[in-house]
Short mmCIF file of C-alpha atoms in Angstrom, two decimals:
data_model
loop_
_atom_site.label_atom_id
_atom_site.label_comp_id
_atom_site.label_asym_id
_atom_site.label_seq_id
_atom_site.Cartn_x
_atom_site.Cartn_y
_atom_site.Cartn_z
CA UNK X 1 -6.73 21.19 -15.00
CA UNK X 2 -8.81 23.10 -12.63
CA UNK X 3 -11.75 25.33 -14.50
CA UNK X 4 -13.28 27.90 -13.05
CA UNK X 5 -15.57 28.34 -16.17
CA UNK X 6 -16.07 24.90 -17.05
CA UNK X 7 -17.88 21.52 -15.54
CA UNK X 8 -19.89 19.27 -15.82
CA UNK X 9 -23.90 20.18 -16.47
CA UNK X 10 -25.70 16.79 -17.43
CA UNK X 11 -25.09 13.08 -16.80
CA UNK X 12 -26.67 9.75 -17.63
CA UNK X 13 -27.07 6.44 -18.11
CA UNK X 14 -28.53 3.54 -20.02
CA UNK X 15 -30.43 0.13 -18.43
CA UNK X 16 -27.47 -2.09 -17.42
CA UNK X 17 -27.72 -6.08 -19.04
CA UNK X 18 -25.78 -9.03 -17.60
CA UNK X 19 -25.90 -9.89 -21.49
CA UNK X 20 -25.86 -7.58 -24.47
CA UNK X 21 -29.71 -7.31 -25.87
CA UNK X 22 -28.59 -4.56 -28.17
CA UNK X 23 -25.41 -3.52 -30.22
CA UNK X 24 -23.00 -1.17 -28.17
CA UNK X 25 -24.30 2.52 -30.31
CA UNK X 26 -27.64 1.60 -29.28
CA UNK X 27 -26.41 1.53 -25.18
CA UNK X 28 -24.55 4.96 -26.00
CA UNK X 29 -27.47 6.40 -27.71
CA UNK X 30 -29.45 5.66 -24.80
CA UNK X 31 -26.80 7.20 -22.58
CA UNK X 32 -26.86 10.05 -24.39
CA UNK X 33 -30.36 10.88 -24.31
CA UNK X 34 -30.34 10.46 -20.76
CA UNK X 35 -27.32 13.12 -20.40
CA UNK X 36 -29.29 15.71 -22.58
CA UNK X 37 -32.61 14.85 -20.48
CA UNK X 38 -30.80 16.07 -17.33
CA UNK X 39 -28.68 18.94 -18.87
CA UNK X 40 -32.09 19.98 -20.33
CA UNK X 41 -29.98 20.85 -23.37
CA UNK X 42 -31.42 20.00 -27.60
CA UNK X 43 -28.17 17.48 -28.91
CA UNK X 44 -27.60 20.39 -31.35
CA UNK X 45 -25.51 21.94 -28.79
CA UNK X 46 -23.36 19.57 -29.08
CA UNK X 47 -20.68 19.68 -31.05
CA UNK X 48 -17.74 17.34 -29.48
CA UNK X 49 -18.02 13.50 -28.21
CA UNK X 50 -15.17 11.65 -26.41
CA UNK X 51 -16.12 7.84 -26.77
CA UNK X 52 -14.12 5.18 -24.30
CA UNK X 53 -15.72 1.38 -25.99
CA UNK X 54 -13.41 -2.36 -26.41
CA UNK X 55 -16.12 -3.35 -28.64
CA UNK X 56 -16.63 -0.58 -31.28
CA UNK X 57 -13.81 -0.32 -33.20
CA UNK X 58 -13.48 -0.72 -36.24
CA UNK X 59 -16.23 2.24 -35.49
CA UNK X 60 -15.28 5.02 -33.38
CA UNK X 61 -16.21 8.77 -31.86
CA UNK X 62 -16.59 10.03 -35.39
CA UNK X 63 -18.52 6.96 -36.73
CA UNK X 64 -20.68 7.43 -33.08
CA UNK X 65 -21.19 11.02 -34.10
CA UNK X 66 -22.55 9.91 -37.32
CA UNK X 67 -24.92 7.55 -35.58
CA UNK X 68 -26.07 10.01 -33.22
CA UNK X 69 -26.64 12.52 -35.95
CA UNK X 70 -24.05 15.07 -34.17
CA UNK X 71 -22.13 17.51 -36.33
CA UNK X 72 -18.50 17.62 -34.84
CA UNK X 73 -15.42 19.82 -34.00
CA UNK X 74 -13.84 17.80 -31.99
CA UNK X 75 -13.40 13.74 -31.34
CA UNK X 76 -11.88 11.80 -29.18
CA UNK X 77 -11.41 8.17 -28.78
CA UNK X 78 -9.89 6.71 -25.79
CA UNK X 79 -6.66 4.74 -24.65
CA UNK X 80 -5.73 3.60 -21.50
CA UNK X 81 -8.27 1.25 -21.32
CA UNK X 82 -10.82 2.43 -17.55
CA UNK X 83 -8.28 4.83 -16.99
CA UNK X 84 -9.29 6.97 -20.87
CA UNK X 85 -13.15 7.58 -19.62
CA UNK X 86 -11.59 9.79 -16.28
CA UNK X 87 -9.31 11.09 -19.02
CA UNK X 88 -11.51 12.01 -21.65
CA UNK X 89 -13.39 14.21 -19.37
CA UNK X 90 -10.21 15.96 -18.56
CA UNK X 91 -9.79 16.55 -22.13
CA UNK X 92 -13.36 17.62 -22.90
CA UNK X 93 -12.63 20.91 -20.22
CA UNK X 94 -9.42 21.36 -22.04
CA UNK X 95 -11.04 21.29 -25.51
CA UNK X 96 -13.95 23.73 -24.06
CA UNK X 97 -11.76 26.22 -22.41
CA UNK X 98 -9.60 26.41 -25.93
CA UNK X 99 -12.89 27.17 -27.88
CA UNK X 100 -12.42 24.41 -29.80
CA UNK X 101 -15.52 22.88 -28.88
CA UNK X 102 -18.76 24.45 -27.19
CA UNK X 103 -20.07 20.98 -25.60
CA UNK X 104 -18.83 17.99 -25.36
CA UNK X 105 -20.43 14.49 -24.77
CA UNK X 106 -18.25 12.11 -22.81
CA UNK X 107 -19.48 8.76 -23.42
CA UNK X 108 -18.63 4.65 -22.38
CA UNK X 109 -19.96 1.44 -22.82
CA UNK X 110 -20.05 -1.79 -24.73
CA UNK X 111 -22.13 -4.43 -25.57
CA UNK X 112 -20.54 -8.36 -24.61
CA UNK X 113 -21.29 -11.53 -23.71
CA UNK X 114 -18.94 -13.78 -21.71
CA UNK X 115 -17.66 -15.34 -25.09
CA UNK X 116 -16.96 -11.18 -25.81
CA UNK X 117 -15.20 -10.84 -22.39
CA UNK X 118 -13.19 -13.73 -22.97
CA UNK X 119 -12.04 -12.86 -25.89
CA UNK X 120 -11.31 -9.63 -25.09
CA UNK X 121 -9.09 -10.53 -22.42
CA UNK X 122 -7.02 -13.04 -24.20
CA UNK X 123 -5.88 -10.47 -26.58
CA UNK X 124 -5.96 -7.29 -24.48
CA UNK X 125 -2.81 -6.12 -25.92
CA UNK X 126 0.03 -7.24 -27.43
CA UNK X 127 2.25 -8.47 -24.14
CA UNK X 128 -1.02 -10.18 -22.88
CA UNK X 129 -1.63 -11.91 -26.07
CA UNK X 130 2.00 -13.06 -26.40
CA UNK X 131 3.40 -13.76 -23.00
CA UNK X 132 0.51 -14.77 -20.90
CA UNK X 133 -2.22 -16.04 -22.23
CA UNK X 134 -0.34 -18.94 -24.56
CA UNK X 135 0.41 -19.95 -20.53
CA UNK X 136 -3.32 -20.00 -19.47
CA UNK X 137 -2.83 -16.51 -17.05
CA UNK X 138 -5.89 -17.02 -15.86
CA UNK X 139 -7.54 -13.83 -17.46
CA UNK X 140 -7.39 -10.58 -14.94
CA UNK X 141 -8.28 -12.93 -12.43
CA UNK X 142 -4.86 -13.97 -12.32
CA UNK X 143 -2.78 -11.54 -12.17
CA UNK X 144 -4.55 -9.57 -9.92
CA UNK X 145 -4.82 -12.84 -7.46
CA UNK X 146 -0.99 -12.44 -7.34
CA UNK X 147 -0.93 -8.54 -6.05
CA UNK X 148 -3.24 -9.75 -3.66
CA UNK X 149 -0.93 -12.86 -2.56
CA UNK X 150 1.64 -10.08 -2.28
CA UNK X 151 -0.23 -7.51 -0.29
CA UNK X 152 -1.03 -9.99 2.29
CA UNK X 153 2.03 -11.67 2.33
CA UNK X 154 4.02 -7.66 2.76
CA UNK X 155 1.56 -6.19 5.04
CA UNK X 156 -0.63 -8.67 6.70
CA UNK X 157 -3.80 -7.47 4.89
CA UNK X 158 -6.80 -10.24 5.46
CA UNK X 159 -9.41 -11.09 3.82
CA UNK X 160 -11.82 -10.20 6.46
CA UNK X 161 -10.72 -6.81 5.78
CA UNK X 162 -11.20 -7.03 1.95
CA UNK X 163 -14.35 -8.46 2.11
CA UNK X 164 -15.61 -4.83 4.05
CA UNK X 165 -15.70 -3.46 0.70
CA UNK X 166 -17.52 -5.97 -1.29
CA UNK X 167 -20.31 -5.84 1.54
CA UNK X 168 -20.69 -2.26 1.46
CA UNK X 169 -21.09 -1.99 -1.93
CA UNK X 170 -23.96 -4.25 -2.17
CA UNK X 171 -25.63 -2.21 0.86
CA UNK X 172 -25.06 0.68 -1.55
CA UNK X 173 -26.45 -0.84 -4.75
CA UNK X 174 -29.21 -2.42 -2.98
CA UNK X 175 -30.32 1.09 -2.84
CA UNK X 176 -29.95 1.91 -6.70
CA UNK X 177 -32.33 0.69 -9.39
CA UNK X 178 -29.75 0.58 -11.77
CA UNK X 179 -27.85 -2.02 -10.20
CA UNK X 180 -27.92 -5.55 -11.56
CA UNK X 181 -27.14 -7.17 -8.03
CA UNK X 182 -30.34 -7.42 -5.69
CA UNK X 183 -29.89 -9.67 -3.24
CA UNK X 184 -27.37 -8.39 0.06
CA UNK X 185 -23.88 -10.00 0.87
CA UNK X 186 -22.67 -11.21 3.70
CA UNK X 187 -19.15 -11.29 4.88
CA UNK X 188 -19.66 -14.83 5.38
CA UNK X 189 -20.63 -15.01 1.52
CA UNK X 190 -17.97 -13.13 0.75
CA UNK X 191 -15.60 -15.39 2.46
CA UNK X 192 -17.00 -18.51 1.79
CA UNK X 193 -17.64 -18.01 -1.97
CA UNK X 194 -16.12 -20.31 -4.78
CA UNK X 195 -12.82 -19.95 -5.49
CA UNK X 196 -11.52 -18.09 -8.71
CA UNK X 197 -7.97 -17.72 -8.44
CA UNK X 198 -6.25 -18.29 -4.99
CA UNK X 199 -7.09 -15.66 -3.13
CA UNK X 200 -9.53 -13.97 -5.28
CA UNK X 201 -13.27 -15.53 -4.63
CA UNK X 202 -16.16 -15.36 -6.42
CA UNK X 203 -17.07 -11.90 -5.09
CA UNK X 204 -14.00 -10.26 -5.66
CA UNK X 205 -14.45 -9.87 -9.32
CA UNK X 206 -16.97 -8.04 -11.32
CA UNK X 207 -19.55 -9.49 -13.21
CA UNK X 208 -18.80 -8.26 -17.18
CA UNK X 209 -22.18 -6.56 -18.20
CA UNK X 210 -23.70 -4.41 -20.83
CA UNK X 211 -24.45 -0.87 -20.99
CA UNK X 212 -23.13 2.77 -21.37
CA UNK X 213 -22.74 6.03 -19.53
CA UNK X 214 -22.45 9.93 -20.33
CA UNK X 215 -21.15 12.63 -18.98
CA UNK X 216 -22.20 16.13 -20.65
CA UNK X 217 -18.86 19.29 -19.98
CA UNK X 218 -19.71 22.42 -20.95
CA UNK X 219 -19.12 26.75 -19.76
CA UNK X 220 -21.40 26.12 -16.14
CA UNK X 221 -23.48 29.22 -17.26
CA UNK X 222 -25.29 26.50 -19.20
CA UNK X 223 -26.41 24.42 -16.03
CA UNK X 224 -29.47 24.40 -14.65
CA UNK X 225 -29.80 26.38 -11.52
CA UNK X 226 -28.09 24.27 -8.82
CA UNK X 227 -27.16 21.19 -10.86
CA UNK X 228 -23.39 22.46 -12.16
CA UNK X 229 -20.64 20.39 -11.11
CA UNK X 230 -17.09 22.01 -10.92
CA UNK X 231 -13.53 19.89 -11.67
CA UNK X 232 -11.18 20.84 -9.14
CA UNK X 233 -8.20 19.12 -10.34
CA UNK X 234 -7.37 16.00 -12.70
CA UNK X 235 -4.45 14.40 -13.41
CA UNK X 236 -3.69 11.15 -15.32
CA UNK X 237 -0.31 8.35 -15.28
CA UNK X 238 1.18 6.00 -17.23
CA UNK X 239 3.85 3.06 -16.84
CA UNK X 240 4.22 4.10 -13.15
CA UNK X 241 7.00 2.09 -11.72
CA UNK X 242 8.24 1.01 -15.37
CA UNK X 243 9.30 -3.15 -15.73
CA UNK X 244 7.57 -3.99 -12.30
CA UNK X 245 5.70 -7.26 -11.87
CA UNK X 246 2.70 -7.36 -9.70
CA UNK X 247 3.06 -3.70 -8.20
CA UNK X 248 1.72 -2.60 -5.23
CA UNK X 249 1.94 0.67 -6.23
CA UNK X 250 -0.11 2.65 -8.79
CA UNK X 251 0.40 6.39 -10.77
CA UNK X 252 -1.94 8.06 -7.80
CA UNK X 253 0.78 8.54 -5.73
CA UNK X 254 3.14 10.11 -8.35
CA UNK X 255 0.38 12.65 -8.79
CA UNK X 256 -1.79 12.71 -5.42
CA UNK X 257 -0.05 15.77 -3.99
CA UNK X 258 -0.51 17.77 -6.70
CA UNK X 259 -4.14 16.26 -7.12
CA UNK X 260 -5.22 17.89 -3.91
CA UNK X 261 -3.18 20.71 -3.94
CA UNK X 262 -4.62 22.10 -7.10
CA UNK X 263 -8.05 21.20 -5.75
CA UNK X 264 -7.52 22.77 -2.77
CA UNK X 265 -9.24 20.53 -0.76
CA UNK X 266 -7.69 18.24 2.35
CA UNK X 267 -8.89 14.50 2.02
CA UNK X 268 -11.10 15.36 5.77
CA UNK X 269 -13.15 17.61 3.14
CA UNK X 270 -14.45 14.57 0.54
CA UNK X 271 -17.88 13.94 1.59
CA UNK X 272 -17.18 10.60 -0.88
CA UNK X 273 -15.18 8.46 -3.08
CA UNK X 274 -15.18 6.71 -5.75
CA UNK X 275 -12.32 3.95 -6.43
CA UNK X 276 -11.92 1.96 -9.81
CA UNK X 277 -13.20 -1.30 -8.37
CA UNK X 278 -11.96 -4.49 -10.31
CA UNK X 279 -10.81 -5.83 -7.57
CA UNK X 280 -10.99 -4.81 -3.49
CA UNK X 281 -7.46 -5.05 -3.34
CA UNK X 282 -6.82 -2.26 -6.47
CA UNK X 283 -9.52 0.11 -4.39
CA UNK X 284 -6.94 -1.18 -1.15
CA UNK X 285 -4.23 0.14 -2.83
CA UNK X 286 -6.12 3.38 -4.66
CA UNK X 287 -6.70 4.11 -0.85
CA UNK X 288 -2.87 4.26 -0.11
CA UNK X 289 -1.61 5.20 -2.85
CA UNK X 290 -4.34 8.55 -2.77
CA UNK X 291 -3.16 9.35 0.83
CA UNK X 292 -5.68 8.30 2.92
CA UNK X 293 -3.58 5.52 5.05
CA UNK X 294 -0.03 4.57 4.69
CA UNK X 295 1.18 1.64 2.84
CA UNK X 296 0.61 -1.38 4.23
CA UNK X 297 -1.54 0.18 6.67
CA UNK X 298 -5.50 -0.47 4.44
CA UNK X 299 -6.63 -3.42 7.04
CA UNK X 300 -6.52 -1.05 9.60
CA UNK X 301 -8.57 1.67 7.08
CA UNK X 302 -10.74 -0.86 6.52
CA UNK X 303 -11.71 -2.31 9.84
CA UNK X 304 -12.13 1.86 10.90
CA UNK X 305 -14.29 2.57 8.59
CA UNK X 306 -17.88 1.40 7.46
CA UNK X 307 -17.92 2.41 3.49
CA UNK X 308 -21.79 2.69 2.97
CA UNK X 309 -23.22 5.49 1.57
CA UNK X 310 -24.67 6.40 5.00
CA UNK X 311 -21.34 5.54 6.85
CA UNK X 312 -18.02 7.45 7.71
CA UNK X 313 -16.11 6.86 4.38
CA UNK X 314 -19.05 6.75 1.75
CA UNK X 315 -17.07 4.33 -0.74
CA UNK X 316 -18.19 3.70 -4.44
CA UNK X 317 -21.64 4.83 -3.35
CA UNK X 318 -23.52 3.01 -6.88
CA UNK X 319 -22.07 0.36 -5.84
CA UNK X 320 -19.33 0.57 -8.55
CA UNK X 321 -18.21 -2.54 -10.71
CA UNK X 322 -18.64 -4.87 -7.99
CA UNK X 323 -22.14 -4.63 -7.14
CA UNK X 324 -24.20 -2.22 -9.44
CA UNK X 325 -22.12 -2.97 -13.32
CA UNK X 326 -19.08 -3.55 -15.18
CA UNK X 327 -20.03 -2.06 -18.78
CA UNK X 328 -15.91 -2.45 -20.02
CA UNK X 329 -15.31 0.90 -21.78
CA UNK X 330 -18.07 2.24 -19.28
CA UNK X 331 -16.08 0.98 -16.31
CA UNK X 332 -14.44 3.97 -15.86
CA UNK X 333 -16.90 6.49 -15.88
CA UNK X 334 -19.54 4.63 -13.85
CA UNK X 335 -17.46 6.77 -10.85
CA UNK X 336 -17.85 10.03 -12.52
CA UNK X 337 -21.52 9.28 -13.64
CA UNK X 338 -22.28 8.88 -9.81
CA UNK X 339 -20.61 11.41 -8.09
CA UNK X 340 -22.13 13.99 -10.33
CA UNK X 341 -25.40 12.33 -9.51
CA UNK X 342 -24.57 12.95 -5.42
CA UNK X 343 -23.42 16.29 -5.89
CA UNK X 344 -26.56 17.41 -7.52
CA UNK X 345 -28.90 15.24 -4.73
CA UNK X 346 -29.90 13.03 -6.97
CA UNK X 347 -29.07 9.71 -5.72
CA UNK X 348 -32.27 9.37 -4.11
CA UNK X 349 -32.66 6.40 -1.13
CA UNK X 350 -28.06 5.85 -1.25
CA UNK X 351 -28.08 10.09 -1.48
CA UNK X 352 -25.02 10.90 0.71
CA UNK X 353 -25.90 13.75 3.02
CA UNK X 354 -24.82 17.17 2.33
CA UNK X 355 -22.57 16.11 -0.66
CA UNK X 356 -20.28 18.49 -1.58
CA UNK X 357 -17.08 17.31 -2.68
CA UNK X 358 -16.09 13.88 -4.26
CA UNK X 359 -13.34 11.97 -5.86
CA UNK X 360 -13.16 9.23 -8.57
CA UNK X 361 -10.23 7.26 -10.14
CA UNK X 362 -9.70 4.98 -13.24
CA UNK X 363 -7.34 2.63 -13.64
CA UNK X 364 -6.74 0.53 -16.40
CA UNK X 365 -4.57 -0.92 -19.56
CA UNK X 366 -3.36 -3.92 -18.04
CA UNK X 367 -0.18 -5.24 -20.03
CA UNK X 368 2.50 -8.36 -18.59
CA UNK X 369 1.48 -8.52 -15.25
CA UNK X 370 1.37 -4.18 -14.19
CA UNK X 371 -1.20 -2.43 -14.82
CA UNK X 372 -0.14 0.68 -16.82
CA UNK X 373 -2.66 3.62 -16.37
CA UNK X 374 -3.94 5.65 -13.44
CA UNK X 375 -6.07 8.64 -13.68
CA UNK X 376 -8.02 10.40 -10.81
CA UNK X 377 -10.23 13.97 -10.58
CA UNK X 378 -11.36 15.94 -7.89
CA UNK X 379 -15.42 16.95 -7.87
CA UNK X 380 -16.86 19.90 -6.52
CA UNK X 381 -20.67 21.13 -6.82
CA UNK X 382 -20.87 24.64 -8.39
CA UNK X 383 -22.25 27.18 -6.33
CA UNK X 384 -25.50 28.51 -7.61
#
């Protein structure tokens, strides 16, 4: 995976909704100008376009294309649910590097309202729509309230420890005009708040929103002076653990060696990280799984750390899913979009000092109960 030729030269992003004002091309489009405003790049150049969306179809990267008045080589649209927009940019250096295209557009989002979401949900895929929800699962909510139940139950993990990462991330999106959450949280909020599905609370779960991001890979030669960001390493998962119910395990750690060892960075040299957040528990487990505690041994993470932007694990800096927006097929990328933002000293009043090096996962494709996809890169800023 690692490039030495190329990265990543532009990002962007549209506004974020609670609920869809505009169909889901129109969020992209705005995306997209957004990426070419900060590669500083015409959209002739561009001649590829991944697209990661629940709600386009029966459209898709080529139909996109056609919207955006973009003649293409190369197309791509996602699987693997938030785990395909951390994939697609893997495959956008890959399609580069083979000449088969000279820039490609990386691109999530959707447009939804809660009647969309709950849809959606119900008939995810085919074991979801079959086996679970005719039982009234509970949506995400519950099956993710069971690896919870289980990770306490195993390791002794507490909600007071949890709840560190939901109030961190709304100390980091406080700080981001993008973010759809403006008022701080409390661990006592976080505690306290109504109950969704035993253990999960209200701010455990992310609010399903509206909007799209873009991520712009192309030869670095084409960045702006200082503003190239280099992929280290990349690596992706699927059916980790196969026929296990509520794992506590995830693809990273088939993969995490090998994800640092091609980077060629230790985990003492991320200056950040950014975790799929549906849940604090799945960033809990990201955490072990990825090498940075044992398993079992989060809680203790947790409580060592304070995971602001200006603290000594800068965690999901945006505020991620949980605090800044959950755009569905955007989901994934929101990580990427951000940590390219950091490396290039964007990120204004939540800017991480000295930036350097970041990671971001995606996780996704939830099926009966396991949730089948993992995917995770390694950031680096280009040298000038």
């Amino acid at each position: 995976m690692k490039s030495d030729d190329v990265g990543i030269i532009g990002y962007g992003s549209s506004a974020y909704e609670k609920d869809g004002t505009q169909p889901t091309f129109a969020y992209l489009a705005d995306a997209a100008a957004a990426c070419l405003a900060s590669a500083g790049i015409p959209k002739s150049m561009v001649d590829g376009l991944a697209l990661s969306s629940f709600h386009a179809p029966p459209d898709n990267a080529a139909t996109l294309g056609e919207y955006l008045g973009l003649e293409l080589n190369w197309a791509h649209f996602f699987s693997a649910a938030s785990a395909g927009p951390v994939i697609s940019v893997m495959e956008a250096v890959r399609a580069v590097e083979s000449g088969v295209a000279n820039c490609v557009m990386c691109l999530g989002g959707d447009s939804r309202t809660m009647a969309d979401f709950r849809h959606l949900i119900s008939r995810f895929n085919d074991a979801v729509a079959n086996y679970a929800a005719p039982l009234n699962f509970g949506g995400m909510n519950g099956f993710f309230s069971m690896i919870q139940r289980r990770h306490m139950h195993e390791f002794g993990t507490r909600r007071e420890q949890l709840g560190r990462i939901a109030v961190a991330q709304r100390y980091n999106a406080l700080r981001n005009p993008q973010s759809l959450f403006k008022k701080a949280l409390t661990i006592d909020d976080y505690l306290n708040a109504r109950m969704i599905a035993d253990p999960l609370r209200l701010y455990d779960c992310p609010m399903p929103a509206s909007g799209a991001d873009a991520i712009l890979v192309a030869p670095l030669d084409r960045a702006q002076p200082g503003k190239g960001v280099r992929i280290l390493s990349g690596f992706q998962r699927h059916n980790h653990l196969p026929g296990e119910i509520t794992p506590l395990s995830g693809g990273w750690e088939a993969f995490r060696e090998n994800l640092f060892s091609e980077a060629g960075v230790s985990h003492d040299e991320l200056d950040l990280v950014q975790l799929y957040d549906d849940y604090p528990i799945m960033v809990s487990i990201q955490l072990e799984d990825l090498g940075f505690c044992k398993k079992g041994e989060v809680g203790a993470f947790l409580e060592r750390h304070s995971l602001t932007f200006d603290g000594s694990f800068p965690l999901n800096t945006s505020g991620g899913q949980l605090s800044c927006a959950a755009t569905a097929g955007g989901g994934g990328l929101i990580g990427v979009l951000e940590t390219v933002c950091q490396l290039r000293g964007e990120a204004g009043e939540r800017q991480v000092k000295d930036a350097r090096t970041g990671l971001i996962s995606g996780f996704g494709m939830v099926s009966y109960g396991h949730g089948l996809s993992a995917s995770a890169l390694i950031l680096q800023k280009a040298e000038a």
